[in-house]
mmCIF file of C-alpha atoms in Angstrom:
data_model
loop_
_atom_site.group_PDB
_atom_site.id
_atom_site.type_symbol
_atom_site.label_atom_id
_atom_site.label_comp_id
_atom_site.label_asym_id
_atom_site.label_seq_id
_atom_site.Cartn_x
_atom_site.Cartn_y
_atom_site.Cartn_z
ATOM 1 C CA GLN B 1 8.501 -8.089 20.559
ATOM 2 C CA GLN B 2 5.823 -6.894 18.173
ATOM 3 C CA GLN B 3 3.453 -5.968 20.993
ATOM 4 C CA VAL B 4 2.241 -2.495 21.823
ATOM 5 C CA LYS B 5 0.867 -2.280 25.357
ATOM 6 C CA GLN B 6 -1.826 0.318 26.010
ATOM 7 C CA SER B 7 -3.320 1.627 29.250
ATOM 8 C CA PRO B 8 -5.761 2.304 30.748
ATOM 9 C CA GLN B 9 -8.440 0.051 29.287
ATOM 10 C CA SER B 10 -11.113 2.620 30.085
ATOM 11 C CA LEU B 11 -11.069 6.249 31.168
ATOM 12 C CA ILE B 12 -13.768 8.584 32.421
ATOM 13 C CA VAL B 13 -13.075 12.315 32.377
ATOM 14 C CA GLN B 14 -15.157 15.367 33.112
ATOM 15 C CA LYS B 15 -15.795 17.867 30.321
ATOM 16 C CA GLY B 16 -12.893 20.299 30.149
ATOM 17 C CA GLY B 17 -10.460 17.883 31.768
ATOM 18 C CA ILE B 18 -7.303 16.296 30.384
ATOM 19 C CA SER B 19 -7.403 12.734 29.062
ATOM 20 C CA ILE B 20 -4.113 10.821 29.042
ATOM 21 C CA ILE B 21 -3.581 7.450 27.378
ATOM 22 C CA ASN B 22 -0.253 5.645 27.510
ATOM 23 C CA CYS B 23 1.463 3.120 25.273
ATOM 24 C CA ALA B 24 4.709 1.195 25.506
ATOM 25 C CA TYR B 25 6.589 -0.824 22.919
ATOM 26 C CA GLU B 26 9.613 -3.118 22.801
ATOM 27 C CA ASN B 27 10.594 -3.327 19.151
ATOM 28 C CA THR B 28 13.287 -0.718 18.508
ATOM 29 C CA ALA B 29 12.624 -1.044 14.759
ATOM 30 C CA PHE B 30 9.358 0.872 15.203
ATOM 31 C CA ASP B 31 9.670 4.407 13.841
ATOM 32 C CA TYR B 32 6.097 5.518 13.189
ATOM 33 C CA PHE B 33 3.558 5.927 15.987
ATOM 34 C CA PRO B 34 -0.005 6.866 15.034
ATOM 35 C CA TRP B 35 -3.081 7.208 17.190
ATOM 36 C CA TYR B 36 -6.438 6.151 15.787
ATOM 37 C CA GLN B 37 -9.899 7.173 17.020
ATOM 38 C CA GLN B 38 -12.845 4.811 16.600
ATOM 39 C CA PHE B 39 -16.510 5.618 17.142
ATOM 40 C CA PRO B 40 -19.085 2.815 17.569
ATOM 41 C CA GLY B 41 -20.010 1.245 14.248
ATOM 42 C CA LYS B 42 -17.197 3.020 12.420
ATOM 43 C CA GLY B 43 -13.714 2.071 11.359
ATOM 44 C CA PRO B 44 -10.672 3.608 13.059
ATOM 45 C CA ALA B 45 -9.574 7.009 11.741
ATOM 46 C CA LEU B 46 -6.103 8.510 12.031
ATOM 47 C CA LEU B 47 -6.007 11.218 14.677
ATOM 48 C CA ILE B 48 -2.350 12.190 14.948
ATOM 49 C CA ALA B 49 1.023 10.530 14.401
ATOM 50 C CA ILE B 50 4.641 11.058 15.404
ATOM 51 C CA ARG B 51 8.119 9.914 14.344
ATOM 52 C CA PRO B 52 10.875 9.474 16.951
ATOM 53 C CA ASP B 53 12.914 12.438 15.748
ATOM 54 C CA VAL B 54 10.679 14.728 17.828
ATOM 55 C CA SER B 55 9.541 14.395 21.437
ATOM 56 C CA GLU B 56 6.176 16.068 21.046
ATOM 57 C CA LYS B 57 3.618 16.823 18.366
ATOM 58 C CA LYS B 58 0.529 18.933 18.844
ATOM 59 C CA GLU B 59 -2.540 19.260 16.655
ATOM 60 C CA GLY B 60 -5.284 21.347 18.170
ATOM 61 C CA ARG B 61 -6.335 19.802 21.483
ATOM 62 C CA PHE B 62 -4.421 16.578 20.783
ATOM 63 C CA THR B 63 -0.757 16.104 21.720
ATOM 64 C CA ILE B 64 1.532 13.102 21.411
ATOM 65 C CA SER B 65 4.454 12.931 23.838
ATOM 66 C CA PHE B 66 7.233 10.533 22.855
ATOM 67 C CA ASN B 67 10.007 9.156 25.067
ATOM 68 C CA LYS B 68 12.426 7.177 22.904
ATOM 69 C CA SER B 69 14.689 6.008 25.725
ATOM 70 C CA ALA B 70 11.742 4.642 27.709
ATOM 71 C CA LYS B 71 10.053 3.317 24.566
ATOM 72 C CA GLN B 72 6.814 4.981 25.583
ATOM 73 C CA PHE B 73 4.413 7.413 23.979
ATOM 74 C CA SER B 74 1.194 8.977 25.138
ATOM 75 C CA LEU B 75 -1.826 10.859 23.858
ATOM 76 C CA HIS B 76 -3.041 13.915 25.732
ATOM 77 C CA ILE B 77 -6.456 15.356 24.983
ATOM 78 C CA MET B 78 -6.787 18.841 26.409
ATOM 79 C CA ASP B 79 -10.166 20.403 27.221
ATOM 80 C CA SER B 80 -11.867 17.032 26.665
ATOM 81 C CA GLN B 81 -15.356 17.235 25.168
ATOM 82 C CA PRO B 82 -18.262 14.764 25.147
ATOM 83 C CA GLY B 83 -17.727 14.428 21.386
ATOM 84 C CA ASP B 84 -14.286 12.969 22.143
ATOM 85 C CA SER B 85 -15.960 9.917 23.690
ATOM 86 C CA ALA B 86 -14.633 7.049 21.579
ATOM 87 C CA THR B 87 -12.118 4.227 21.638
ATOM 88 C CA TYR B 88 -8.521 5.258 21.069
ATOM 89 C CA PHE B 89 -5.840 2.943 19.717
ATOM 90 C CA CYS B 90 -2.143 3.542 19.662
ATOM 91 C CA ALA B 91 -0.148 1.751 16.982
ATOM 92 C CA ALA B 92 3.395 1.366 15.738
ATOM 93 C CA SER B 93 5.222 0.271 12.637
ATOM 94 C CA GLY B 94 8.700 0.303 11.172
ATOM 95 C CA ASP B 95 10.637 -0.980 8.209
ATOM 96 C CA GLY B 96 11.470 -4.539 7.322
ATOM 97 C CA SER B 97 9.814 -7.169 9.481
ATOM 98 C CA ALA B 98 8.102 -4.450 11.565
ATOM 99 C CA ARG B 99 6.357 -2.702 8.662
ATOM 100 C CA GLN B 100 2.981 -4.153 9.648
ATOM 101 C CA LEU B 101 0.954 -1.697 11.769
ATOM 102 C CA THR B 102 0.653 -3.198 15.264
ATOM 103 C CA PHE B 103 -2.209 -1.847 17.362
ATOM 104 C CA GLY B 104 -2.603 -1.546 21.107
ATOM 105 C CA SER B 105 -5.657 -3.019 22.798
ATOM 106 C CA GLY B 106 -7.576 0.253 22.936
ATOM 107 C CA THR B 107 -8.833 2.713 25.541
ATOM 108 C CA GLN B 108 -12.514 3.483 25.823
ATOM 109 C CA LEU B 109 -12.786 7.173 26.718
ATOM 110 C CA THR B 110 -15.973 8.625 28.168
ATOM 111 C CA VAL B 111 -16.189 12.385 28.644
ATOM 112 C CA LEU B 112 -18.999 13.362 30.988
ATOM 113 C CA PRO B 113 -20.943 16.558 30.208
ATOM 114 C CA GLU X 1 -13.435 11.749 -1.895
ATOM 115 C CA ALA X 2 -15.445 8.586 -1.258
ATOM 116 C CA GLY X 3 -14.206 6.441 1.580
ATOM 117 C CA VAL X 4 -13.559 2.727 1.813
ATOM 118 C CA ALA X 5 -16.761 0.783 1.154
ATOM 119 C CA GLN X 6 -17.529 -2.567 2.729
ATOM 120 C CA SER X 7 -20.445 -4.961 2.514
ATOM 121 C CA PRO X 8 -22.341 -6.486 4.082
ATOM 122 C CA ARG X 9 -22.336 -4.489 7.312
ATOM 123 C CA TYR X 10 -23.618 -7.383 9.399
ATOM 124 C CA LYS X 11 -23.653 -11.129 8.916
ATOM 125 C CA ILE X 12 -24.896 -13.946 11.126
ATOM 126 C CA ILE X 13 -24.004 -17.514 10.180
ATOM 127 C CA GLU X 14 -23.766 -20.888 11.851
ATOM 128 C CA LYS X 15 -20.438 -22.574 12.442
ATOM 129 C CA ARG X 16 -19.083 -24.566 9.509
ATOM 130 C CA GLN X 17 -20.883 -22.289 7.040
ATOM 131 C CA SER X 18 -18.995 -20.087 4.617
ATOM 132 C CA VAL X 19 -19.095 -16.301 4.340
ATOM 133 C CA ALA X 20 -17.597 -13.653 2.081
ATOM 134 C CA PHE X 21 -16.899 -9.982 2.638
ATOM 135 C CA TRP X 22 -16.359 -7.353 -0.028
ATOM 136 C CA CYS X 23 -14.241 -4.208 0.034
ATOM 137 C CA ASN X 24 -13.837 -1.343 -2.402
ATOM 138 C CA PRO X 25 -10.880 0.898 -1.473
ATOM 139 C CA ILE X 26 -10.448 4.602 -2.046
ATOM 140 C CA SER X 27 -9.919 5.266 -5.750
ATOM 141 C CA GLY X 28 -6.266 5.172 -6.699
ATOM 142 C CA HIS X 29 -5.065 3.492 -3.510
ATOM 143 C CA ALA X 30 -2.613 0.760 -4.412
ATOM 144 C CA THR X 31 -2.469 -0.931 -1.027
ATOM 145 C CA LEU X 32 -5.370 -2.774 0.582
ATOM 146 C CA TYR X 33 -5.483 -4.388 4.013
ATOM 147 C CA TRP X 34 -7.861 -6.752 5.751
ATOM 148 C CA TYR X 35 -7.928 -6.658 9.552
ATOM 149 C CA GLN X 36 -9.757 -8.721 12.148
ATOM 150 C CA GLN X 37 -10.949 -6.825 15.221
ATOM 151 C CA ILE X 38 -12.161 -9.007 18.068
ATOM 152 C CA LEU X 39 -14.340 -7.257 20.662
ATOM 153 C CA GLY X 40 -12.185 -5.345 23.117
ATOM 154 C CA GLN X 41 -9.005 -5.673 21.060
ATOM 155 C CA GLY X 42 -7.152 -3.645 18.494
ATOM 156 C CA PRO X 43 -7.273 -4.556 14.811
ATOM 157 C CA LYS X 44 -4.989 -7.395 13.751
ATOM 158 C CA LEU X 45 -3.696 -7.537 10.187
ATOM 159 C CA LEU X 46 -4.783 -10.590 8.233
ATOM 160 C CA ILE X 47 -3.475 -9.767 4.755
ATOM 161 C CA GLN X 48 -1.958 -6.879 2.809
ATOM 162 C CA PHE X 49 -2.174 -6.437 -0.972
ATOM 163 C CA GLN X 50 -0.052 -4.177 -3.146
ATOM 164 C CA ASN X 51 -2.115 -3.765 -6.317
ATOM 165 C CA ASN X 52 -3.181 -7.382 -6.946
ATOM 166 C CA GLY X 53 -0.179 -9.043 -5.294
ATOM 167 C CA VAL X 54 0.052 -10.288 -1.697
ATOM 168 C CA VAL X 55 2.659 -8.447 0.397
ATOM 169 C CA ASP X 56 1.995 -10.044 3.789
ATOM 170 C CA ASP X 57 -0.359 -12.878 4.714
ATOM 171 C CA SER X 58 1.641 -14.273 7.614
ATOM 172 C CA GLN X 59 -1.268 -13.972 10.068
ATOM 173 C CA LEU X 60 -3.996 -15.258 7.750
ATOM 174 C CA PRO X 61 -5.321 -18.692 8.871
ATOM 175 C CA LYS X 62 -4.916 -20.162 5.431
ATOM 176 C CA ASP X 63 -6.711 -23.396 6.231
ATOM 177 C CA ARG X 64 -10.002 -21.490 6.382
ATOM 178 C CA PHE X 65 -9.421 -17.903 5.240
ATOM 179 C CA SER X 66 -8.733 -16.759 1.694
ATOM 180 C CA ALA X 67 -8.590 -13.370 0.036
ATOM 181 C CA GLU X 68 -8.185 -12.060 -3.461
ATOM 182 C CA ARG X 69 -7.804 -8.766 -5.267
ATOM 183 C CA LEU X 70 -7.913 -9.881 -8.866
ATOM 184 C CA LYS X 71 -7.963 -6.550 -10.725
ATOM 185 C CA GLY X 72 -6.016 -4.560 -8.171
ATOM 186 C CA VAL X 73 -9.088 -2.652 -7.053
ATOM 187 C CA ASP X 74 -11.788 -4.302 -4.936
ATOM 188 C CA SER X 75 -11.165 -7.332 -2.768
ATOM 189 C CA THR X 76 -13.008 -10.278 -1.254
ATOM 190 C CA LEU X 77 -12.230 -12.046 2.013
ATOM 191 C CA LYS X 78 -13.728 -15.501 2.498
ATOM 192 C CA ILE X 79 -14.026 -17.784 5.513
ATOM 193 C CA GLN X 80 -14.783 -21.453 4.910
ATOM 194 C CA PRO X 81 -15.714 -23.134 7.203
ATOM 195 C CA ALA X 82 -16.388 -20.572 9.919
ATOM 196 C CA LYS X 83 -15.649 -21.253 13.583
ATOM 197 C CA LEU X 84 -17.146 -19.636 16.681
ATOM 198 C CA GLU X 85 -13.876 -17.786 17.314
ATOM 199 C CA ASP X 86 -14.174 -16.024 13.944
ATOM 200 C CA SER X 87 -16.866 -13.764 15.425
ATOM 201 C CA ALA X 88 -15.359 -10.312 15.016
ATOM 202 C CA VAL X 89 -15.458 -7.143 12.955
ATOM 203 C CA TYR X 90 -13.595 -7.455 9.673
ATOM 204 C CA LEU X 91 -12.107 -4.149 8.641
ATOM 205 C CA CYS X 92 -10.789 -3.209 5.238
ATOM 206 C CA ALA X 93 -8.328 -0.348 4.889
ATOM 207 C CA SER X 94 -6.474 1.236 2.011
ATOM 208 C CA SER X 95 -3.497 3.527 1.563
ATOM 209 C CA SER X 96 -1.742 5.159 -1.327
ATOM 210 C CA PHE X 97 1.518 3.229 -0.903
ATOM 211 C CA ARG X 98 3.333 2.839 -4.144
ATOM 212 C CA THR X 99 5.778 0.497 -2.469
ATOM 213 C CA SER X 100 5.462 -1.522 0.730
ATOM 214 C CA GLY X 101 6.490 1.430 2.822
ATOM 215 C CA ASN X 102 5.850 2.514 6.355
ATOM 216 C CA GLY X 103 4.056 5.535 7.715
ATOM 217 C CA GLU X 104 1.384 6.139 5.101
ATOM 218 C CA THR X 105 -2.072 6.843 6.505
ATOM 219 C CA GLN X 106 -4.437 3.901 6.362
ATOM 220 C CA TYR X 107 -8.098 4.737 5.722
ATOM 221 C CA PHE X 108 -10.538 2.261 7.212
ATOM 222 C CA GLY X 109 -13.980 1.224 6.086
ATOM 223 C CA PRO X 110 -16.864 0.779 8.571
ATOM 224 C CA GLY X 111 -16.274 -2.958 8.835
ATOM 225 C CA THR X 112 -18.413 -6.078 8.610
ATOM 226 C CA ARG X 113 -19.622 -7.421 11.944
ATOM 227 C CA LEU X 114 -19.664 -11.231 11.822
ATOM 228 C CA LEU X 115 -21.411 -13.392 14.382
ATOM 229 C CA VAL X 116 -20.863 -17.141 14.181
ATOM 230 C CA LEU X 117 -23.427 -19.189 16.129
#
C-alpha cells in the first residue's frame, strides 16, 4: 500500500515536444506529491510538488496534473529541451505511518536535439 | 547557501569488509535522512533523524547497518559487514523540519557510490 508506481521506465522525446510521466498510488493517506529531477552523478532535486486540494499546478514549462479519484498524478514537460534529459522520480508522503517519502522507480527522459 | 556535503564520493570494497559514509547537512536543518538508491530504482529511506534522535529506522537492516548523528549536525552511516547486494548509491538529505512533519522540501547531497566485490 506504500507503493508508488511510475511509468514509463524510459522516454525519448524530440526537442520542443511534450514529455508526460505518470504515477499511481494506493495509500489514501498520501497528501503531498513531489517530483524530483536527478542528473547523473547528482542527488535528486525537487522540481515541483502538489497537494490534493488542487487538480493542477504549473511552474514554467512543468505542470503536475492530479486526479484524486483515480489516485494518479502526472508530470508534463512542455517544449522539452535537451537540458531536461535526466531521470525523473515521482514521490508521495502523508501524515502518520505514511510520512516517509515513498519514491517511484524513475523515468529516464532523453530529449533529442 | 552550501548544499548537503557527502564523502567519499566513491568507494570500492570487498564483501565482508566494513565501510562508513559521512554527511554534513545544510546549516540549520534539523532533519537528516539516509537513503539507499539501487541502480534503476528510486531512493529508499533507511533512517531519519530529528536533531540527534532517530525518528524512523524501520527499513534499516540493523544487523549490518548503523547510523549516528551525535551532535545533531553531521552524520555517519556504517555497513559492517558489507554484502554484494549493498552495492548502491547512498544519499543523504536534509530538511528544515522542526517536527516530524510532511511536505517539507528535502535537499539531497550528491551521494556515495558503493561497489561491493
